[in-house]
Amino acid sequence: MSVALFQDQIREAAAQGRSLQIRGQGSKDFFGERPRGDAPLDVSGFAGISSYEPSELVITAKAGTPITELEAALTCQGQHLAFEPPRFQGRGTVGGMVAAGLSGPSRASQGALREHVLGLSLLNGRAELLNFGGTVMKNVAGYDVSRLIAGSLGVLGLILEVSLKVMPQPMARATLRFELGQAQALNQLNRWGGKPLPIQASAWWDGALLLRLAGAEAAVRAAQQSLGGDEIPEHLAQPFWDGLRDHSDEFFTGAARAVAGGAALWRLSLPQTAPALELPGEQLIEWGGGQRWVTTPLPAAQMREAAASLGGHASLFLCRDAQRQQVFAPAAPALMRIHRELKKSFDPAGVFNPGRLYPEL
């Protein structure tokens, strides 16, 4: 698999008025609007770690590289991807990770994926090779374009290679459990959020709030004494956080069963201070209250209205394929104009992933 081969495929598709569906291992085929390209553009074979400088905290990898391969290399050096991207049963790839823009449990404390992208290269709809950003943290040239590509679901171009900021593994971790209702948990999270505590991740579900502390050993131990709660042994806590990260824990497996029965899994992005949501169905709360997962049979209009009333927005994350429409909250007219102009600039012939982000793109 070579860049020249990709360029030939893109030029041919543009000349024939055809579109291409970018695909790695297919781990996120469910995410976003329904794929509808005329032909696949397979990047799974374009894989491998191009460079890794542990002392510089930067790793560069090709788009088809499995996330698990990337993390195995980082683990050997005591480092990790601090934003914890979901790995989806080991099938997630670097290109799909950036295109989807999904971050894991530690996002509220460590930053989103887009904040860890230092640079990338891609092919646009004219088959031109473009490079943005760099491979050192102090280089901010092209930073904004690199972040623009994160979460764009491949509608702007074919990601070839990505440079990511990596971080050392924390020296100590501890997971605490508290028996709290949803409103109580949110109030506690807001109070703790104003204190200098090493809270790396949080999750509330079914009457229990879990906190993951991480950092220097002295800071973690001091926080444990201050917060109280029941400590969960690491050999039990780590599988929980991994399951939450990879969407394979009990909440998400239950959500998949509910979706098979006609419900939908919604992802709500809200202010952390937003109150508890009184909605039918199961809820899981992450990011200190900023991300709410809701499995419910409620119609889309009602879910979007509930999120908007609290200053946020709702995305349809998982549903039956027949329900898969208007996945993301409708963009305001001014924002949609920007999306259209970006699409026209990067991909004037509409070669890449038509309609995957918004039906009209």
Tab-separated table of C-alpha atoms in Angstrom:
chain	number	residue	atom	x	y	z
A	1	MET	CA	0.000	0.000	0.000
A	2	SER	CA	1.524	3.319	-1.062
A	3	VAL	CA	0.628	7.013	-1.190
A	4	ALA	CA	0.921	6.896	-4.997
A	5	LEU	CA	-1.719	4.178	-5.159
A	6	PHE	CA	-4.082	6.251	-3.004
A	7	GLN	CA	-3.484	9.247	-5.265
A	8	ASP	CA	-4.360	7.198	-8.358
A	9	GLN	CA	-7.611	6.023	-6.743
A	10	ILE	CA	-8.569	9.558	-5.740
A	11	ARG	CA	-7.808	11.032	-9.170
A	12	GLU	CA	-9.766	8.289	-10.904
A	13	ALA	CA	-12.770	8.742	-8.610
A	14	ALA	CA	-12.766	12.520	-9.101
A	15	ALA	CA	-12.502	12.164	-12.896
A	16	GLN	CA	-15.406	9.698	-12.994
A	17	GLY	CA	-17.603	11.622	-10.549
A	18	ARG	CA	-17.520	8.763	-8.054
A	19	SER	CA	-17.116	8.888	-4.281
A	20	LEU	CA	-14.929	6.854	-1.935
A	21	GLN	CA	-15.710	5.433	1.486
A	22	ILE	CA	-12.554	5.578	3.617
A	23	ARG	CA	-12.202	2.476	5.765
A	24	GLY	CA	-9.604	0.949	8.077
A	25	GLN	CA	-10.721	-2.007	10.204
A	26	GLY	CA	-14.379	-0.915	10.216
A	27	SER	CA	-14.547	-0.546	14.000
A	28	LYS	CA	-16.580	2.667	13.724
A	29	ASP	CA	-18.852	1.857	10.791
A	30	PHE	CA	-21.750	2.436	13.198
A	31	PHE	CA	-20.657	5.979	14.040
A	32	GLY	CA	-21.926	9.022	12.185
A	33	GLU	CA	-24.326	9.041	9.265
A	34	ARG	CA	-24.679	5.914	7.140
A	35	PRO	CA	-21.631	5.356	4.865
A	36	ARG	CA	-22.590	5.763	1.207
A	37	GLY	CA	-19.445	5.996	-0.898
A	38	ASP	CA	-19.467	4.352	-4.337
A	39	ALA	CA	-16.340	2.322	-3.591
A	40	PRO	CA	-14.153	1.549	-0.545
A	41	LEU	CA	-10.784	3.207	-0.007
A	42	ASP	CA	-9.004	0.673	2.188
A	43	VAL	CA	-6.202	2.091	4.363
A	44	SER	CA	-5.786	-0.920	6.662
A	45	GLY	CA	-2.568	-1.959	4.924
A	46	PHE	CA	-1.008	1.491	5.273
A	47	ALA	CA	0.306	0.833	8.775
A	48	GLY	CA	3.341	1.106	11.002
A	49	ILE	CA	5.009	3.438	13.483
A	50	SER	CA	7.039	5.927	11.461
A	51	SER	CA	9.005	7.421	14.360
A	52	TYR	CA	8.965	7.487	18.131
A	53	GLU	CA	11.022	9.781	20.335
A	54	PRO	CA	10.231	8.937	23.976
A	55	SER	CA	12.372	11.805	25.269
A	56	GLU	CA	10.392	14.255	23.079
A	57	LEU	CA	7.013	12.743	24.062
A	58	VAL	CA	6.008	12.374	20.400
A	59	ILE	CA	5.031	9.365	18.293
A	60	THR	CA	4.178	9.341	14.584
A	61	ALA	CA	2.219	6.525	12.945
A	62	LYS	CA	0.482	5.728	9.667
A	63	ALA	CA	-3.295	5.794	9.483
A	64	GLY	CA	-3.849	2.032	9.348
A	65	THR	CA	-1.789	1.335	12.472
A	66	PRO	CA	-3.852	-0.392	15.179
A	67	ILE	CA	-4.161	1.686	18.347
A	68	THR	CA	-3.148	-1.408	20.317
A	69	GLU	CA	0.165	-1.561	18.425
A	70	LEU	CA	0.796	2.097	19.163
A	71	GLU	CA	0.048	1.634	22.855
A	72	ALA	CA	2.233	-1.470	23.120
A	73	ALA	CA	5.205	0.604	21.971
A	74	LEU	CA	4.346	3.364	24.428
A	75	THR	CA	3.917	0.961	27.348
A	76	CYS	CA	7.460	-0.305	26.866
A	77	GLN	CA	8.649	3.239	27.582
A	78	GLY	CA	6.266	3.906	30.475
A	79	GLN	CA	4.136	6.247	28.363
A	80	HIS	CA	0.545	6.332	27.086
A	81	LEU	CA	-2.109	8.201	25.121
A	82	ALA	CA	-3.510	10.343	27.913
A	83	PHE	CA	-6.862	10.954	26.173
A	84	GLU	CA	-7.618	7.190	26.194
A	85	PRO	CA	-9.211	6.628	22.763
A	86	PRO	CA	-11.609	3.659	22.556
A	87	ARG	CA	-9.992	0.642	20.922
A	88	PHE	CA	-13.179	-1.221	19.932
A	89	GLN	CA	-12.056	-4.818	20.463
A	90	GLY	CA	-8.586	-4.022	19.140
A	91	ARG	CA	-9.844	-3.015	15.681
A	92	GLY	CA	-9.459	0.735	16.116
A	93	THR	CA	-6.793	2.382	13.947
A	94	VAL	CA	-4.895	5.658	14.223
A	95	GLY	CA	-6.631	7.223	11.220
A	96	GLY	CA	-10.092	6.236	12.411
A	97	MET	CA	-9.240	7.403	15.915
A	98	VAL	CA	-8.460	10.912	14.662
A	99	ALA	CA	-11.300	11.004	12.140
A	100	ALA	CA	-13.859	10.042	14.812
A	101	GLY	CA	-12.334	12.314	17.464
A	102	LEU	CA	-13.497	10.148	20.372
A	103	SER	CA	-11.809	10.415	23.770
A	104	GLY	CA	-12.079	8.183	26.821
A	105	PRO	CA	-12.720	8.528	30.579
A	106	SER	CA	-9.801	10.896	31.257
A	107	ARG	CA	-10.861	13.491	28.686
A	108	ALA	CA	-12.065	16.026	31.282
A	109	SER	CA	-8.682	16.124	33.041
A	110	GLN	CA	-6.260	15.323	30.214
A	111	GLY	CA	-7.896	17.050	27.262
A	112	ALA	CA	-9.621	15.799	24.124
A	113	LEU	CA	-7.953	13.916	21.289
A	114	ARG	CA	-7.687	17.048	19.135
A	115	GLU	CA	-5.512	18.670	21.817
A	116	HIS	CA	-2.982	15.835	21.512
A	117	VAL	CA	-2.630	15.972	17.706
A	118	LEU	CA	0.619	17.770	16.929
A	119	GLY	CA	0.525	17.332	13.173
A	120	LEU	CA	-0.697	15.179	10.334
A	121	SER	CA	-0.447	14.600	6.619
A	122	LEU	CA	-3.363	13.912	4.290
A	123	LEU	CA	-4.424	13.696	0.675
A	124	ASN	CA	-7.118	16.155	-0.378
A	125	GLY	CA	-9.761	15.632	-3.042
A	126	ARG	CA	-7.273	16.664	-5.750
A	127	ALA	CA	-4.868	13.924	-4.552
A	128	GLU	CA	-2.445	16.588	-3.298
A	129	LEU	CA	-0.272	15.726	-0.314
A	130	LEU	CA	-0.746	18.278	2.486
A	131	ASN	CA	1.188	18.519	5.742
A	132	PHE	CA	0.003	20.398	8.824
A	133	GLY	CA	1.551	20.994	12.227
A	134	GLY	CA	4.789	19.315	13.229
A	135	THR	CA	6.369	16.705	15.456
A	136	VAL	CA	7.348	18.817	18.453
A	137	MET	CA	5.009	20.315	21.044
A	138	LYS	CA	6.391	23.847	20.691
A	139	ASN	CA	5.663	23.920	16.933
A	140	VAL	CA	2.171	25.390	16.507
A	141	ALA	CA	2.274	25.990	12.730
A	142	GLY	CA	-0.734	24.247	11.222
A	143	TYR	CA	-2.022	23.287	14.651
A	144	ASP	CA	-5.556	24.505	13.971
A	145	VAL	CA	-5.873	22.569	10.709
A	146	SER	CA	-4.689	19.384	12.401
A	147	ARG	CA	-7.361	19.880	15.044
A	148	LEU	CA	-9.931	20.648	12.353
A	149	ILE	CA	-9.379	17.209	10.829
A	150	ALA	CA	-9.966	15.555	14.219
A	151	GLY	CA	-13.633	14.555	14.348
A	152	SER	CA	-14.318	15.366	10.684
A	153	LEU	CA	-15.144	11.710	9.876
A	154	GLY	CA	-13.032	11.712	6.743
A	155	VAL	CA	-15.125	14.205	4.756
A	156	LEU	CA	-12.165	16.555	4.161
A	157	GLY	CA	-9.407	14.166	3.139
A	158	LEU	CA	-7.583	10.889	3.559
A	159	ILE	CA	-5.427	10.933	6.692
A	160	LEU	CA	-2.043	9.343	5.981
A	161	GLU	CA	0.083	9.909	9.049
A	162	VAL	CA	-0.417	11.452	12.481
A	163	SER	CA	1.979	12.818	15.110
A	164	LEU	CA	0.648	12.617	18.654
A	165	LYS	CA	1.708	14.018	21.983
A	166	VAL	CA	2.213	11.220	24.511
A	167	MET	CA	2.535	11.407	28.279
A	168	PRO	CA	4.300	9.440	31.042
A	169	GLN	CA	2.181	6.964	32.953
A	170	PRO	CA	1.178	8.391	36.352
A	171	MET	CA	3.240	7.200	39.289
A	172	ALA	CA	0.201	6.151	41.334
A	173	ARG	CA	-3.482	5.380	40.786
A	174	ALA	CA	-6.440	4.639	43.020
A	175	THR	CA	-10.155	4.123	42.369
A	176	LEU	CA	-12.750	5.131	44.955
A	177	ARG	CA	-16.424	4.152	45.070
A	178	PHE	CA	-19.275	6.168	46.589
A	179	GLU	CA	-22.939	5.184	46.947
A	180	LEU	CA	-24.742	8.266	45.596
A	181	GLY	CA	-27.813	9.138	43.588
A	182	GLN	CA	-27.395	11.036	40.327
A	183	ALA	CA	-28.102	14.504	41.728
A	184	GLN	CA	-25.876	13.874	44.757
A	185	ALA	CA	-23.056	12.607	42.547
A	186	LEU	CA	-23.210	15.668	40.306
A	187	ASN	CA	-23.163	18.006	43.301
A	188	GLN	CA	-20.133	16.222	44.729
A	189	LEU	CA	-18.309	16.286	41.399
A	190	ASN	CA	-18.884	20.025	41.114
A	191	ARG	CA	-17.588	20.609	44.640
A	192	TRP	CA	-14.532	18.447	44.096
A	193	GLY	CA	-13.908	20.133	40.743
A	194	GLY	CA	-13.083	23.371	42.535
A	195	LYS	CA	-10.377	21.750	44.638
A	196	PRO	CA	-6.782	20.786	43.745
A	197	LEU	CA	-7.480	17.048	43.682
A	198	PRO	CA	-5.791	14.560	41.313
A	199	ILE	CA	-9.093	13.322	39.854
A	200	GLN	CA	-8.286	11.822	36.462
A	201	ALA	CA	-11.668	10.282	35.606
A	202	SER	CA	-15.161	9.835	36.990
A	203	ALA	CA	-18.150	7.660	36.174
A	204	TRP	CA	-21.628	7.457	37.695
A	205	TRP	CA	-24.082	4.676	36.933
A	206	ASP	CA	-26.831	2.850	38.793
A	207	GLY	CA	-26.363	4.603	42.124
A	208	ALA	CA	-22.568	4.410	42.296
A	209	LEU	CA	-19.942	7.075	41.599
A	210	LEU	CA	-16.398	5.966	40.820
A	211	LEU	CA	-13.401	8.285	40.887
A	212	ARG	CA	-9.994	7.469	39.477
A	213	LEU	CA	-7.157	9.357	41.120
A	214	ALA	CA	-3.799	9.556	39.352
A	215	GLY	CA	-0.537	11.408	39.828
A	216	ALA	CA	2.268	11.544	42.364
A	217	GLU	CA	1.905	8.925	45.068
A	218	ALA	CA	1.773	11.480	47.887
A	219	ALA	CA	-0.986	13.451	46.128
A	220	VAL	CA	-3.055	10.341	45.457
A	221	ARG	CA	-2.772	9.116	49.059
A	222	ALA	CA	-3.645	12.531	50.461
A	223	ALA	CA	-6.700	12.739	48.203
A	224	GLN	CA	-7.842	9.298	49.325
A	225	GLN	CA	-7.730	10.370	52.942
A	226	SER	CA	-9.591	13.600	52.150
A	227	LEU	CA	-12.312	12.084	49.968
A	228	GLY	CA	-13.072	8.861	51.788
A	229	GLY	CA	-15.141	6.298	49.897
A	230	ASP	CA	-14.332	2.628	49.377
A	231	GLU	CA	-11.114	1.817	47.567
A	232	ILE	CA	-11.456	-0.706	44.731
A	233	PRO	CA	-8.402	-2.937	44.237
A	234	GLU	CA	-6.481	-2.109	41.064
A	235	HIS	CA	-6.972	-5.597	39.569
A	236	LEU	CA	-10.743	-4.941	39.650
A	237	ALA	CA	-10.658	-1.216	38.894
A	238	GLN	CA	-8.543	-1.374	35.729
A	239	PRO	CA	-10.907	-3.747	33.869
A	240	PHE	CA	-13.779	-1.388	34.712
A	241	TRP	CA	-12.019	1.681	33.301
A	242	ASP	CA	-10.851	-0.307	30.257
A	243	GLY	CA	-14.421	-1.459	29.638
A	244	LEU	CA	-15.703	2.084	29.958
A	245	ARG	CA	-13.033	3.316	27.592
A	246	ASP	CA	-13.684	0.611	24.982
A	247	HIS	CA	-17.494	0.685	25.316
A	248	SER	CA	-17.526	-2.948	26.384
A	249	ASP	CA	-18.564	-2.676	30.039
A	250	GLU	CA	-21.974	-3.597	31.475
A	251	PHE	CA	-23.656	-0.293	30.630
A	252	PHE	CA	-22.663	-0.439	26.956
A	253	THR	CA	-23.472	-4.129	26.521
A	254	GLY	CA	-26.876	-3.398	28.047
A	255	ALA	CA	-27.262	-0.439	25.700
A	256	ALA	CA	-26.520	-2.690	22.706
A	257	ARG	CA	-29.284	-5.071	23.806
A	258	ALA	CA	-31.700	-2.163	24.244
A	259	VAL	CA	-30.832	-0.838	20.784
A	260	ALA	CA	-31.580	-4.265	19.310
A	261	GLY	CA	-35.009	-3.921	20.919
A	262	GLY	CA	-35.672	-0.528	19.325
A	263	ALA	CA	-34.157	1.988	21.782
A	264	ALA	CA	-31.203	4.277	20.982
A	265	LEU	CA	-28.004	5.245	22.752
A	266	TRP	CA	-27.534	9.014	22.934
A	267	ARG	CA	-24.401	10.932	23.806
A	268	LEU	CA	-25.123	14.298	25.423
A	269	SER	CA	-22.471	16.990	25.788
A	270	LEU	CA	-23.509	19.333	28.598
A	271	PRO	CA	-21.971	21.883	30.963
A	272	GLN	CA	-20.507	20.004	33.928
A	273	THR	CA	-22.783	21.995	36.218
A	274	ALA	CA	-25.970	20.872	34.412
A	275	PRO	CA	-28.446	19.228	36.803
A	276	ALA	CA	-29.566	15.610	36.772
A	277	LEU	CA	-31.669	14.641	33.759
A	278	GLU	CA	-35.074	13.145	34.451
A	279	LEU	CA	-35.373	10.883	31.411
A	280	PRO	CA	-36.656	7.339	30.973
A	281	GLY	CA	-33.976	4.703	30.457
A	282	GLU	CA	-30.431	4.088	31.699
A	283	GLN	CA	-27.892	6.887	32.183
A	284	LEU	CA	-24.123	6.876	32.614
A	285	ILE	CA	-22.293	10.104	33.470
A	286	GLU	CA	-18.622	10.822	32.695
A	287	TRP	CA	-16.240	13.764	32.546
A	288	GLY	CA	-17.385	15.312	35.815
A	289	GLY	CA	-20.919	15.653	34.452
A	290	GLY	CA	-19.925	16.899	30.978
A	291	GLN	CA	-20.791	13.707	29.095
A	292	ARG	CA	-24.090	11.896	29.672
A	293	TRP	CA	-24.878	8.602	27.964
A	294	VAL	CA	-28.607	7.851	27.784
A	295	THR	CA	-30.232	4.654	26.536
A	296	THR	CA	-33.863	5.509	25.858
A	297	PRO	CA	-36.780	5.020	23.468
A	298	LEU	CA	-37.513	8.775	23.465
A	299	PRO	CA	-37.696	10.417	19.996
A	300	ALA	CA	-34.791	12.453	18.661
A	301	ALA	CA	-36.588	15.801	18.939
A	302	GLN	CA	-37.186	15.297	22.653
A	303	MET	CA	-33.580	14.301	23.335
A	304	ARG	CA	-32.189	17.281	21.432
A	305	GLU	CA	-34.587	19.617	23.212
A	306	ALA	CA	-33.547	18.238	26.628
A	307	ALA	CA	-29.865	18.795	25.846
A	308	ALA	CA	-30.397	22.263	24.346
A	309	SER	CA	-32.427	23.402	27.358
A	310	LEU	CA	-29.324	22.825	29.504
A	311	GLY	CA	-26.906	24.540	27.129
A	312	GLY	CA	-25.627	21.419	25.389
A	313	HIS	CA	-26.314	19.150	22.426
A	314	ALA	CA	-27.209	15.516	21.782
A	315	SER	CA	-25.778	13.057	19.250
A	316	LEU	CA	-27.299	9.744	18.235
A	317	PHE	CA	-24.433	7.374	19.010
A	318	LEU	CA	-25.910	3.916	18.432
A	319	CYS	CA	-29.251	2.841	16.952
A	320	ARG	CA	-30.849	0.471	14.493
A	321	ASP	CA	-29.718	1.275	10.968
A	322	ALA	CA	-33.236	2.303	9.938
A	323	GLN	CA	-33.170	5.003	12.651
A	324	ARG	CA	-29.799	6.323	11.558
A	325	GLN	CA	-30.496	9.824	10.366
A	326	GLN	CA	-29.583	13.274	11.646
A	327	VAL	CA	-27.008	11.677	13.926
A	328	PHE	CA	-25.453	14.955	15.015
A	329	ALA	CA	-27.319	17.995	16.252
A	330	PRO	CA	-28.250	20.200	13.261
A	331	ALA	CA	-25.640	22.899	12.709
A	332	ALA	CA	-26.638	26.559	12.751
A	333	PRO	CA	-26.819	28.089	9.233
A	334	ALA	CA	-23.624	30.119	9.716
A	335	LEU	CA	-21.720	27.033	10.917
A	336	MET	CA	-23.044	24.931	8.055
A	337	ARG	CA	-21.792	27.539	5.584
A	338	ILE	CA	-18.329	27.142	7.090
A	339	HIS	CA	-18.598	23.342	6.776
A	340	ARG	CA	-19.578	23.662	3.122
A	341	GLU	CA	-16.727	26.051	2.346
A	342	LEU	CA	-14.230	23.751	4.049
A	343	LYS	CA	-15.552	20.778	2.090
A	344	LYS	CA	-15.321	22.765	-1.147
A	345	SER	CA	-11.745	23.802	-0.348
A	346	PHE	CA	-10.435	20.369	0.663
A	347	ASP	CA	-12.614	18.137	-1.505
A	348	PRO	CA	-14.250	20.102	-4.355
A	349	ALA	CA	-15.415	17.011	-6.266
A	350	GLY	CA	-17.001	15.431	-3.177
A	351	VAL	CA	-14.812	12.332	-3.335
A	352	PHE	CA	-14.509	11.523	0.377
A	353	ASN	CA	-17.162	10.007	2.662
A	354	PRO	CA	-20.203	11.861	1.287
A	355	GLY	CA	-22.790	12.619	3.961
A	356	ARG	CA	-20.899	10.893	6.771
A	357	LEU	CA	-20.692	13.977	9.001
A	358	TYR	CA	-23.843	15.755	7.809
A	359	PRO	CA	-26.154	14.488	5.038
A	360	GLU	CA	-25.637	17.651	3.000
A	361	LEU	CA	-21.808	17.467	2.956
